[in-house]
Coordinates of C-alpha atoms and ligand atoms in Angstrom, one line a residue:
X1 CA 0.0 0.0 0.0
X2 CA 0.9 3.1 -1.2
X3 CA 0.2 6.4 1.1
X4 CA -0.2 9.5 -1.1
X5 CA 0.4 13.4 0.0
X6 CA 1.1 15.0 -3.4
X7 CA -0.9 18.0 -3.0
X8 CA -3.0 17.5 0.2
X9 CA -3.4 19.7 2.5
X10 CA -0.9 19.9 5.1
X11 CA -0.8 21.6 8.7
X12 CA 2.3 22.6 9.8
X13 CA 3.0 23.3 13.9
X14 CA 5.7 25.5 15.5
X15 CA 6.1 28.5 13.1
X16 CA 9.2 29.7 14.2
X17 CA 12.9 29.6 11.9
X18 CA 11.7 25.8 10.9
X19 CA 7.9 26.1 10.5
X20 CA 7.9 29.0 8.7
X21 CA 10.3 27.4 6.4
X22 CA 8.7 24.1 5.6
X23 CA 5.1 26.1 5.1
X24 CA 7.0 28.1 2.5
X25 CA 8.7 25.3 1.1
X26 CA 5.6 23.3 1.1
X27 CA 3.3 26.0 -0.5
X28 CA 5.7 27.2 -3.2
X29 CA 5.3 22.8 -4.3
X30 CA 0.9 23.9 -4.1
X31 CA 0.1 22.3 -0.8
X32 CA -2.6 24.7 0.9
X33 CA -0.8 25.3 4.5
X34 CA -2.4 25.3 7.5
X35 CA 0.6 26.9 10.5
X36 CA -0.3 26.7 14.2
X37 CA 1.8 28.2 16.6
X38 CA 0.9 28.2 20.7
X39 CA 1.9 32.0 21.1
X40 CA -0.7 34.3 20.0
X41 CA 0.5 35.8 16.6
X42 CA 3.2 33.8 16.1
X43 CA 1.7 31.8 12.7
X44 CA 0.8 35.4 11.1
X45 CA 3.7 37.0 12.4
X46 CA 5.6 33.9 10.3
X47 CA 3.7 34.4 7.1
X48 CA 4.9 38.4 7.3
X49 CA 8.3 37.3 7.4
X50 CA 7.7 34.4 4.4
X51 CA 6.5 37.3 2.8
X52 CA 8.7 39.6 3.2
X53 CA 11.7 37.1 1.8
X54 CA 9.4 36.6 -1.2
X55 CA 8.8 40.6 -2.1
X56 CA 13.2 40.2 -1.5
X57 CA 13.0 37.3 -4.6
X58 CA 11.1 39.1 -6.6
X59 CA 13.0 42.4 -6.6
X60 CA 15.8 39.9 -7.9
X61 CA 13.6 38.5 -10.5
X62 CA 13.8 35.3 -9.3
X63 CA 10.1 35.1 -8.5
X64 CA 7.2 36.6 -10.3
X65 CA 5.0 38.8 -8.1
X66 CA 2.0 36.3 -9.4
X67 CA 3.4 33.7 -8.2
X68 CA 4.8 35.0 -4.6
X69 CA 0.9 35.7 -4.0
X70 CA -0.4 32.3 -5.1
X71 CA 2.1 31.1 -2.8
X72 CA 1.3 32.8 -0.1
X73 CA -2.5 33.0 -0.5
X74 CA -2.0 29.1 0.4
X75 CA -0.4 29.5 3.7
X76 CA -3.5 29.9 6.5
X77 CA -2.3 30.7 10.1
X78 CA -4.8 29.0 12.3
X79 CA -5.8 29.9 15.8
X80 CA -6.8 26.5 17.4
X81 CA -5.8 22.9 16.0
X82 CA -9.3 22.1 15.9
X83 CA -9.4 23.9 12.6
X84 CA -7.0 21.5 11.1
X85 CA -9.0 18.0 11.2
X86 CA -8.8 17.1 7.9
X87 CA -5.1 17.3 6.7
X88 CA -3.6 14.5 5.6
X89 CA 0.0 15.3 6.9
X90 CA 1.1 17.7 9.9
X91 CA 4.8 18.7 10.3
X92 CA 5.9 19.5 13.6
X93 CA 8.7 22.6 14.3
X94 CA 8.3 23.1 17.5
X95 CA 10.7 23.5 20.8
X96 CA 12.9 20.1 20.7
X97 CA 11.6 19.1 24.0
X98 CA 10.3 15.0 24.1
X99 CA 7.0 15.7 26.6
X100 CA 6.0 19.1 24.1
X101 CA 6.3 16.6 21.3
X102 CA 4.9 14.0 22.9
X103 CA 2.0 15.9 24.3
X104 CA 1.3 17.6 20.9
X105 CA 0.9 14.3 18.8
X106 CA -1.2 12.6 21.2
X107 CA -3.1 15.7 21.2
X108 CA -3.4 15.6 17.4
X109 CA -4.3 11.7 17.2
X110 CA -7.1 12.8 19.4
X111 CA -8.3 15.4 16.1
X112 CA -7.1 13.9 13.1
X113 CA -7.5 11.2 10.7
X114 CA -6.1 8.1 11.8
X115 CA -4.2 7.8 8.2
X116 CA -2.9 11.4 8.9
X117 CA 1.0 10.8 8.6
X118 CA 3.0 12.7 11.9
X119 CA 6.2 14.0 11.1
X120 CA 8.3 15.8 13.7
X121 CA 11.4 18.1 12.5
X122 CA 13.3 17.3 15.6
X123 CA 17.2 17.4 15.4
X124 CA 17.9 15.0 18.2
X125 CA 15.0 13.5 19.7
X126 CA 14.6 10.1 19.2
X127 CA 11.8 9.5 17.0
X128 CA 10.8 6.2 18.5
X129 CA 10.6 7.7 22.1
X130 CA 8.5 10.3 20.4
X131 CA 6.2 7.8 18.9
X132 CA 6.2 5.9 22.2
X133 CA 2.6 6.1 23.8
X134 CA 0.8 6.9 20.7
X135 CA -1.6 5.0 19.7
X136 CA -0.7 4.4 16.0
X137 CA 3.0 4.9 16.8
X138 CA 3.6 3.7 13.2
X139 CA 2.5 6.8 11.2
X140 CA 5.0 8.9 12.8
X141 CA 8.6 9.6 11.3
X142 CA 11.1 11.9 11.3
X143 CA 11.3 14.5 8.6
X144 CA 14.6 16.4 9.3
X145 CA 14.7 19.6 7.0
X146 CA 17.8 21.7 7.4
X147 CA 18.3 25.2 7.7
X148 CA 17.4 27.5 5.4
X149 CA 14.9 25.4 4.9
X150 CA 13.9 27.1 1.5
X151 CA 17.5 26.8 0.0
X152 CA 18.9 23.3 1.6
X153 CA 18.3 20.2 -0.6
X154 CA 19.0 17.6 2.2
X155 CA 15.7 16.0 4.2
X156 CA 16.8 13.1 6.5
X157 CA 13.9 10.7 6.7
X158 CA 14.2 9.7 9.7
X159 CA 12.5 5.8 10.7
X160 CA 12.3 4.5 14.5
X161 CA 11.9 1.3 15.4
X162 CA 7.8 1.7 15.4
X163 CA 7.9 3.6 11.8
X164 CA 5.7 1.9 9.5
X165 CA 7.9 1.9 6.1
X166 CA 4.7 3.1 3.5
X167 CA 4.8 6.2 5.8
X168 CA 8.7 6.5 5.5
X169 CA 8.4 5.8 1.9
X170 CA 5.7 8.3 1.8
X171 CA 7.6 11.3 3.3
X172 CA 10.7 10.5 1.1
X173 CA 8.4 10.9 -2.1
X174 CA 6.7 14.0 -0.5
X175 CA 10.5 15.6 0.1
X176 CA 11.4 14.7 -3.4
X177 CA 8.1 16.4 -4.8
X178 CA 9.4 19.7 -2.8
X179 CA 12.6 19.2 -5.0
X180 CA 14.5 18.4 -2.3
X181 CA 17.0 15.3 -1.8
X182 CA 15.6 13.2 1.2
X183 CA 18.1 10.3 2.4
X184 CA 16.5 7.3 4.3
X185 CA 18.0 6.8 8.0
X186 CA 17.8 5.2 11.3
X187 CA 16.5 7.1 14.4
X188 CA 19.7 7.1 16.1
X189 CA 21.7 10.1 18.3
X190 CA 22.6 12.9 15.6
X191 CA 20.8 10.5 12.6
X192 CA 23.4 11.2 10.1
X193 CA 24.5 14.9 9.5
X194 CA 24.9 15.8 12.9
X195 CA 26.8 12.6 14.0
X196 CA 29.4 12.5 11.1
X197 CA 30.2 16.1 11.2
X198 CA 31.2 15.6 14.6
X199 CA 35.1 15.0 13.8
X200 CA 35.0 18.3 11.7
X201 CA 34.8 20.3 15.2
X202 CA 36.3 17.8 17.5
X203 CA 39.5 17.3 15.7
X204 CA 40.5 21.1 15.7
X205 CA 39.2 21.6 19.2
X206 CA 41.6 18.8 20.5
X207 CA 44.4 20.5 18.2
X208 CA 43.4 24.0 20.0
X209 CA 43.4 22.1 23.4
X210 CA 47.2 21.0 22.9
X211 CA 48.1 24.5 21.1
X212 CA 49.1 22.8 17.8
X213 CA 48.4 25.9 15.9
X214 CA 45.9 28.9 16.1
X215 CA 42.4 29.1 14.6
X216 CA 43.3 31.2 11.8
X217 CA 45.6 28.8 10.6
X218 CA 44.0 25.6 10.8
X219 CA 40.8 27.4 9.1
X220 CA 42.7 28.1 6.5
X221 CA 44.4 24.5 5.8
X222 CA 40.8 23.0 6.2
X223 CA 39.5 25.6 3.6
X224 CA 42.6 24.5 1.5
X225 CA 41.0 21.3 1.5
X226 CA 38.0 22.3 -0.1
X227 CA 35.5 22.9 2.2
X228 CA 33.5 26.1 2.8
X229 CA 34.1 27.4 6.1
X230 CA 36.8 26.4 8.4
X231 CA 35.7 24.7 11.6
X232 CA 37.0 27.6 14.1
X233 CA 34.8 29.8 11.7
X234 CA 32.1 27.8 11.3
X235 CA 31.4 27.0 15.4
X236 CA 31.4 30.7 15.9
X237 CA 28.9 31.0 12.9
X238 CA 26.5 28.5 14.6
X239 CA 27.1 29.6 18.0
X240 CA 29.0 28.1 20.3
X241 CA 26.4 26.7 23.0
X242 CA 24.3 25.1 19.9
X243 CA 27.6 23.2 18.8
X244 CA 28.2 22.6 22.2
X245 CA 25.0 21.5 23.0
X246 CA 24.9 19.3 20.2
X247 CA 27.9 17.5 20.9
X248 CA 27.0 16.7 24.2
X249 CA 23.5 15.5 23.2
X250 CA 25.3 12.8 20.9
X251 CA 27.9 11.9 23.8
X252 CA 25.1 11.4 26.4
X253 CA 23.0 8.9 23.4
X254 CA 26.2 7.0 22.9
X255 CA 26.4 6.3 27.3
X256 CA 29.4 8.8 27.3
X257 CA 31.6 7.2 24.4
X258 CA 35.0 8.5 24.3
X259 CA 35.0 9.2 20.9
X260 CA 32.4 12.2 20.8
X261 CA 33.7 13.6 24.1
X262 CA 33.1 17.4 23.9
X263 CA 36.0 19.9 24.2
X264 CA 37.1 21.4 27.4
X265 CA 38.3 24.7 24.7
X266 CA 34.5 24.9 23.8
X267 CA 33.2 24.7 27.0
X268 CA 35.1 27.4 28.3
X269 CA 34.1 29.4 25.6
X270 CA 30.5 29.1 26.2
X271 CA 30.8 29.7 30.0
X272 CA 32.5 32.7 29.6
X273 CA 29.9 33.9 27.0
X274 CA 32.0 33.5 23.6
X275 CA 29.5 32.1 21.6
X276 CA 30.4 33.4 18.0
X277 CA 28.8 35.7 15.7
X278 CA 26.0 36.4 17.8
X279 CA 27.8 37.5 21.0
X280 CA 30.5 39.4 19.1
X281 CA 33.4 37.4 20.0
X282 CA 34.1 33.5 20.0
X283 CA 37.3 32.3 18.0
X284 CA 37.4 35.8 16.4
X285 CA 35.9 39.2 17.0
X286 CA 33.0 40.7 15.2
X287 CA 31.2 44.0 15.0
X288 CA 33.2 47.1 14.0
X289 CA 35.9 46.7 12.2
X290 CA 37.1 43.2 14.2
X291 CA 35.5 41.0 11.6
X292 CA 37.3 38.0 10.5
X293 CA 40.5 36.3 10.5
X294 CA 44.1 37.4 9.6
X295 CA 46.8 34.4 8.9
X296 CA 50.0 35.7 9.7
X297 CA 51.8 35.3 6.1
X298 CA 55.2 34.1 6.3
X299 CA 57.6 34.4 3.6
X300 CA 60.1 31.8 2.6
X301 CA 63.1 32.5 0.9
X302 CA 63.7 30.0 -2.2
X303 CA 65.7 26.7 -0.8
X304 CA 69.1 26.3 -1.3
X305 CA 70.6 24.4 -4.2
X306 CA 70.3 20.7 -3.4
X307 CA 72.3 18.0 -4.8
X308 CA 69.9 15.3 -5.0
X309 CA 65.6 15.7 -5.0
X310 CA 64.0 12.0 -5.7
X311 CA 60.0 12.3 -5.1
X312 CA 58.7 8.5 -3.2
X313 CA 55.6 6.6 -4.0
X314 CA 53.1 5.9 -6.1
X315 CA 49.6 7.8 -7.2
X316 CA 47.8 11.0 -7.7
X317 CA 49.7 13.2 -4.7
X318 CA 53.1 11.4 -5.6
X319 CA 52.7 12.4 -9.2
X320 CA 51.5 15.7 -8.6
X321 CA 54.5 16.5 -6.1
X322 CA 57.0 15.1 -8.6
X323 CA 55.4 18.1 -11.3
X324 CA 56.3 20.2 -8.4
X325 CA 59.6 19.6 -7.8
X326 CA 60.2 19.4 -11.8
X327 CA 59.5 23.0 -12.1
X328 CA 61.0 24.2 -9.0
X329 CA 63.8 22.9 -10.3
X330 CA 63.7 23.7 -14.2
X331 CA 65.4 26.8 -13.3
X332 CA 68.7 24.8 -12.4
X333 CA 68.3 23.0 -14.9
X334 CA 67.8 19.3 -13.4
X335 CA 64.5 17.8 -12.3
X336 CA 63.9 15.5 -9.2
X337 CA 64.2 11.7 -10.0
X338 CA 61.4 9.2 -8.9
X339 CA 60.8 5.8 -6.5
X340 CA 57.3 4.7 -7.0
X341 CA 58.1 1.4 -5.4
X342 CA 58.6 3.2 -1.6
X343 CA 56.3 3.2 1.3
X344 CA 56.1 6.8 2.0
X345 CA 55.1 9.5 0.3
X346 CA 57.2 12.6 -0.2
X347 CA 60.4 13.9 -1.5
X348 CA 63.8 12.9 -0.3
X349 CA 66.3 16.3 -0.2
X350 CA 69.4 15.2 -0.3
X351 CA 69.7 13.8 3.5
X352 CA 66.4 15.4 4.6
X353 CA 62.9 14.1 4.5
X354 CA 59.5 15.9 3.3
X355 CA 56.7 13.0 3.9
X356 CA 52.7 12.9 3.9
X357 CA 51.3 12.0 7.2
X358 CA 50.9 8.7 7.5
X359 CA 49.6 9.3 11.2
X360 CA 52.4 9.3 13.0
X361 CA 54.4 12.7 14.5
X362 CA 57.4 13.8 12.5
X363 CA 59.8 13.4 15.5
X364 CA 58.3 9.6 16.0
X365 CA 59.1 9.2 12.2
X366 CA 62.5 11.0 12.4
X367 CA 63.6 8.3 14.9
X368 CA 61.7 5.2 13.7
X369 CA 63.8 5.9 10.0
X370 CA 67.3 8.0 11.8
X371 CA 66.7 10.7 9.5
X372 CA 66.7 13.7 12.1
X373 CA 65.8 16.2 9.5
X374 CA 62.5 15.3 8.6
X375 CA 59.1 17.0 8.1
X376 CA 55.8 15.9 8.1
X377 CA 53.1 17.5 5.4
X378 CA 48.9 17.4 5.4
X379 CA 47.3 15.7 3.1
X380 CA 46.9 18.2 0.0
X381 CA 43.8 18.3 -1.9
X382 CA 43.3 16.4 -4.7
X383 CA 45.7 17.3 -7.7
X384 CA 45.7 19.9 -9.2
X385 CA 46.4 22.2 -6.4
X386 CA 45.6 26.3 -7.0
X387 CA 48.9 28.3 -6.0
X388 CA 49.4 29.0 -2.5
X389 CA 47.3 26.1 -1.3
X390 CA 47.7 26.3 2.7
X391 CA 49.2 23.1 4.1
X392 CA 50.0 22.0 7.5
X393 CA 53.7 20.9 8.4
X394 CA 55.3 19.9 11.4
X395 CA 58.9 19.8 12.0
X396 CA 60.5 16.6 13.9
X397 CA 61.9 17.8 17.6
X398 CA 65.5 16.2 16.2
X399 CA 65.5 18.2 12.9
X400 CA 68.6 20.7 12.8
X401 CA 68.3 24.4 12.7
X402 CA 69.0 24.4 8.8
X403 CA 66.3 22.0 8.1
X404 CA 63.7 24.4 9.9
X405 CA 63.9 27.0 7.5
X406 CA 64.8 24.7 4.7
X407 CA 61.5 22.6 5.1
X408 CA 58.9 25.5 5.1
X409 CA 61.2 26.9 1.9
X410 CA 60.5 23.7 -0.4
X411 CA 56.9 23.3 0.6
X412 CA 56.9 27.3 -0.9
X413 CA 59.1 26.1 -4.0
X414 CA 56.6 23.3 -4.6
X415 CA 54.0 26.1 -4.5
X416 CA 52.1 25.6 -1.0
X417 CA 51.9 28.2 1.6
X418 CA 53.1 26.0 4.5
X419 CA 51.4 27.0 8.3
X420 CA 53.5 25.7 10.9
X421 CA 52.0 23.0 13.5
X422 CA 53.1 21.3 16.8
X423 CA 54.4 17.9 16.1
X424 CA 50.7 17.0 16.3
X425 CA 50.0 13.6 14.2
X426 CA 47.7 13.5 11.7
X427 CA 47.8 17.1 11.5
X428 CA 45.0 18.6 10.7
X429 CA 43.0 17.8 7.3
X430 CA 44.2 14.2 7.4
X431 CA 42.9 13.7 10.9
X432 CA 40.1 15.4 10.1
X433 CA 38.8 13.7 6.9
X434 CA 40.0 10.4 7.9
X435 CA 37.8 10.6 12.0
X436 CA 34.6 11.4 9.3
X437 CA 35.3 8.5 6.9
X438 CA 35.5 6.4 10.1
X439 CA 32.4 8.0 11.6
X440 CA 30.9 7.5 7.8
X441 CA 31.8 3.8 8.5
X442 CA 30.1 3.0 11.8
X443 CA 27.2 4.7 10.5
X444 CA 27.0 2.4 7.8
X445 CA 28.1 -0.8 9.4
X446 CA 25.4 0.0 12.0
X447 CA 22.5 0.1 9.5
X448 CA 21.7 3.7 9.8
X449 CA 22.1 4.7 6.0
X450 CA 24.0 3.6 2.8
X451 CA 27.1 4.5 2.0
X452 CA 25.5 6.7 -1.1
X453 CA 22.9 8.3 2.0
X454 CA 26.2 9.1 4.0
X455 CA 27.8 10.9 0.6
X456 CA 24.3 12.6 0.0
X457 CA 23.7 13.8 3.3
X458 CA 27.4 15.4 4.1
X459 CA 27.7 17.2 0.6
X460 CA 23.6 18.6 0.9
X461 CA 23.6 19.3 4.3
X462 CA 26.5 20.8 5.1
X463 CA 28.1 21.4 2.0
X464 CA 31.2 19.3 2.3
X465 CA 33.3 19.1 -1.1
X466 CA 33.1 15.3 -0.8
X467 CA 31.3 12.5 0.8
X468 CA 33.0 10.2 3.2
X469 CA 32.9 7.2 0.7
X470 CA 34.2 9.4 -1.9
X471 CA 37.5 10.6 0.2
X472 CA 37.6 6.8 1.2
X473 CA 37.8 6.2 -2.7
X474 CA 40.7 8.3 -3.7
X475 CA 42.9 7.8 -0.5
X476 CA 42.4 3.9 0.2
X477 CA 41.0 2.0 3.5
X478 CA 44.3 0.7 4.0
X479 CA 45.6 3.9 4.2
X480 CA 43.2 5.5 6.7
X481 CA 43.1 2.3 8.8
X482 CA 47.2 2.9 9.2
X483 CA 46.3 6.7 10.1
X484 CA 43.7 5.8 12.3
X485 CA 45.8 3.2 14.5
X486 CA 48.9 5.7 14.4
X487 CA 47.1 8.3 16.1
X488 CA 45.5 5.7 18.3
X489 CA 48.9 5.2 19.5
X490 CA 49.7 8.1 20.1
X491 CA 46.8 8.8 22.4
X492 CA 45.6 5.9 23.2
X493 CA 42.0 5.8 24.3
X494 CA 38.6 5.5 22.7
X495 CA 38.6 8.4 20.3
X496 CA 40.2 7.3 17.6
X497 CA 39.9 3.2 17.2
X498 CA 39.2 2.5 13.8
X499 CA 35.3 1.1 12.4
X500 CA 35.3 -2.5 12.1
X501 CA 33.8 -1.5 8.3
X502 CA 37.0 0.0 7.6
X503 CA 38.8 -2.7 8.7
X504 CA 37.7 -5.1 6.8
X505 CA 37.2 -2.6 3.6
X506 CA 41.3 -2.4 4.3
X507 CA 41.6 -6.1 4.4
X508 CA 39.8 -6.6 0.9
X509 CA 41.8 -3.7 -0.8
Ligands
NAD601 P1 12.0 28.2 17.0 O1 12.2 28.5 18.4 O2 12.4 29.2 15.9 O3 10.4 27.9 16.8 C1 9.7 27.1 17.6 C2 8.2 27.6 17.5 O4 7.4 26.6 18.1 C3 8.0 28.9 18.3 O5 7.4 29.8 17.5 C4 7.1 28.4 19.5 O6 6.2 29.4 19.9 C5 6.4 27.2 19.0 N1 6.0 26.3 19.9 C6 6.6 25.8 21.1 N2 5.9 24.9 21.7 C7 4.8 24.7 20.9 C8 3.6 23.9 21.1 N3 3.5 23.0 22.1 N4 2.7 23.9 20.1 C9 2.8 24.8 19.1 N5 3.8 25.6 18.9 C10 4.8 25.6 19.8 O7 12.7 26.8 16.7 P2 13.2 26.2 15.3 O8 14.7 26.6 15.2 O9 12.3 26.5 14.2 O10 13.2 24.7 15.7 C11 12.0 23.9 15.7 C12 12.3 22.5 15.6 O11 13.1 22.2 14.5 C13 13.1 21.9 16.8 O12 12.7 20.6 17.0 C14 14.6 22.0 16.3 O13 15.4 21.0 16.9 C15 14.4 21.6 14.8 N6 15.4 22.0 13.9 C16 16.0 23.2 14.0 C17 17.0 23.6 13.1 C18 17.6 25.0 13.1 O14 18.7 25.2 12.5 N7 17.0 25.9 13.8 C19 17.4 22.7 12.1 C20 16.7 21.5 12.0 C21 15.8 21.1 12.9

């Protein structure tokens, strides 16, 4: 059996950032929308501000006046629920509290049909202790719009363990109708977004907690990697209680697993009321003319004249460096030679080391190989790189005082602009992707989406350059596995033990 909502009328409850959204979003696809909101006003006051952003879209031309007021002619505020008996679907926005839920869909069984589908927007509530008590538990399911709601593709679809599939199925159509992209999932803490992004913040709050480097320059190696926002700039966009909050909602759900441990950095930045954007001041200062962040730019002079460059390993970052070191030396008329048979990664300069992280520090490396002069490098974006791509480095404790300037020097000559870290390992973007391809992994092992859902979800809802399977693809489980363990070593603990997916994805490769 099939459950049809193309086009019925819909109610939607809570008209606040969410609701307001979703009726918008829901109306512009020709549902007639009925918003309830418990404060007085609040559902008119909404369909002001939906129409104010419309008159905004048609000044640009990218909506005709006719069709802002069809749109909004079908949005009707409504003062009691009573009004709204014969929808077929409601929507719930409201405060993410379990007994306001709760007590507003058993109200709502009470008035509706019992084939109305429930949907509740909620970001971390389960969905099956939401449904818990009802008395067609089946018909409700999570429908997790992101926001803007208007402008962001992703709709997690969110199933507990009571969720009858024909409704999840249903929802998923209805989302795709709206144009948007909905992913199936599990109802489990942070569903998918929310708990593989997790790593994204954690990972540079634990580098801030050991002062491997500054926000300013970890935000730009991260950015360098291809994503949008760095995460020191992104936490103080969201706000620094909500990330914070967040975090420890999907630590408490997981009984207080190491691994999403929230940050002793962030904490202290939301007790002393740095909260981002919104309070003026978090990782950076806003308001007047504090806005931003300023990378201290170092200069390098060119590296001396070496005797012998030979570029190690195989595949896409080995070929691309050995390009680099061809022109850097095409003014001395020589070019690097090549070992694609070797372990590492990296260049060898004469009797110094350059190497891709492989997860361990550069001073564990430097002594594990006796090569005191030895550096460690992030792992670069995918080939080709734009000039002046920022990349994290980190100098071995042993390395002499020649090697200190001579490392940062090549990584300019290759055509990086090289930010200094502590001997942290992993760095920063290698840690980084590699703790959300494992996260990506767990989620998948455990059932909660497909590897395709994972991709989906991370690239539509918060606009990473790649999905977790996709980075998996181009660097190798093997490879992340070895990471993963190395820095598991190092701290040893929870955090960063490697999925049992990856493991055996590294065991067939
Ligand atoms: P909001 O505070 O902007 O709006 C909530 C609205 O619900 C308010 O207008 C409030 O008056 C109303 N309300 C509260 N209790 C009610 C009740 N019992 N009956 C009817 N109306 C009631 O909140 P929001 O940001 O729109 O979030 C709403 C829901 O969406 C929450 O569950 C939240 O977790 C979820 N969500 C929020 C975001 C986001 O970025 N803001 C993203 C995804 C999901």
């Amino acid at each position: 059996m099939t459950i049809q909502l193309k086009d019925s009328q819909l109610l939607v409850v809570g008209a606040g950032i969410m609701g307001a959204g979703i009726a918008q979003v829901a109306a512009q696809a020709g549902h007639v929308v009925l918003l309830f909101d418990a404060r007085e006003g609040a559902a008119a006051d909404a369909k002001t501000r939906i129409d104010k952003g419309l008159e905004a879209l048609v000044a640009k031309g990218r909506l005709t006046d006719d069709a802002a007021q069809t749109l909004l002619s079908r949005i009707e505020p409504i003062a009691a629920l009573e009004l709204a008996t014969s929808v077929k679907i409601v929507i719930e926005a409201i405060v993410e509290k379990l007994d306001f839920k709760r007590g507003l869909f058993q109200e709502l069984e009470a008035l509706v049909s019992p084939q109305c589908v429930l949907a509740t927007n909620t970001s971390s509530i389960s969905v099956t202790a939401i449904a818990n008590g009802l008395e067609r538990p089946g018909r409700l399911v999570g429908m997790h719009f992101f926001n803007p709601v208007p402008l962001m593709k992703l709709v997690e679809v969110v199933s507990g363990l009571h969720t009858d599939p024909t409704v999840a199925d249903a929802v998923f159509d209805l989302a795709k109708a709206w144009g948007k992209t909905p992913v199936h999932t599990k109802s489990t803490p942070g569903f998918i977004v929310n708990r593989i992004a997790r790593p994204f913040y954690a990972e540079t709050l634990a580098l801030l907690l050991e002062r491997a480097a500054e926000p300013p320059a970890l935000d730009a190696c991260v950015k360098a990697a291809g994503f949008r926002m760095g995460p020191c700039e992104l936490m103080d966009l969201i706000g620094h209680d909500t990330n914070f909050a967040v975090t420890n909602s999907v630590y408490e759900a997981n009984f207080f697993d190491k691994r999403y441990q929230p940050s002793l950095v962030q904490r202290e930045m939301v007790e002393g009321g740095l909260l981002g954007r919104k309070s003026g001041r978090g990782f950076y200062r806003y308001g007047g003319d504090a806005a931003g962040a300023t990378l201290p730019v170092a200069l390098h002079d060119a590296p001396d004249v070496a005797r012998s460059v030979v570029v190690h390993g195989h595949g896409a970052i080995a070929d691309a460096l050995e390009q680099a070191a061809s022109k850097a030396l095409e003014p001395q008329g020589w070019g690097p030679a090549r070992e694609s048979d070797s372990v590492w990664t990296g260049l060898a300069i004469d009797g110094a080391r350059l190497v891709l992280t492989d997860g361990r520090s550069a001073s564990e490396m430097a002594a594990e190989l006796g090569t005191p002069d030895l550096a460690v490098f992030d792992r670069p974006l995918a080939p080709p790189w734009p000039a002046g791509h920022a990349l994290a480095y980190a100098l071995a404790a042993q390395a002499s005082t020649s090697w200190r300037s001579q490392a940062p020097a090549w990584l300019t000559a290759l055509g990086f602009a090289p930010q200094p870290l502590a001997d942290a390992p992993g760095l920063v973007v290698a840690r980084t992707v590699a703790m959300l391809i494992n996260e990506a992994a767990d989620v998948v092992l455990q059932g909660v989406c497909s590897p395709e859902g994972a991709d989906a979800a991370m690239k539509l809802g918060v606009n990473y350059p790649q999905g977790p399977f996709e980075w998996l693809a181009g660097w190798g489980a093997r490879e992340v596995v070895a990471l993963l363990d190395a820095l598991d070593a190092h701290y040893r603990g929870e955090r960063y033990r490697a999925s049992p997916w990856l493991r055996h994805a590294a065991r067939l490769n």
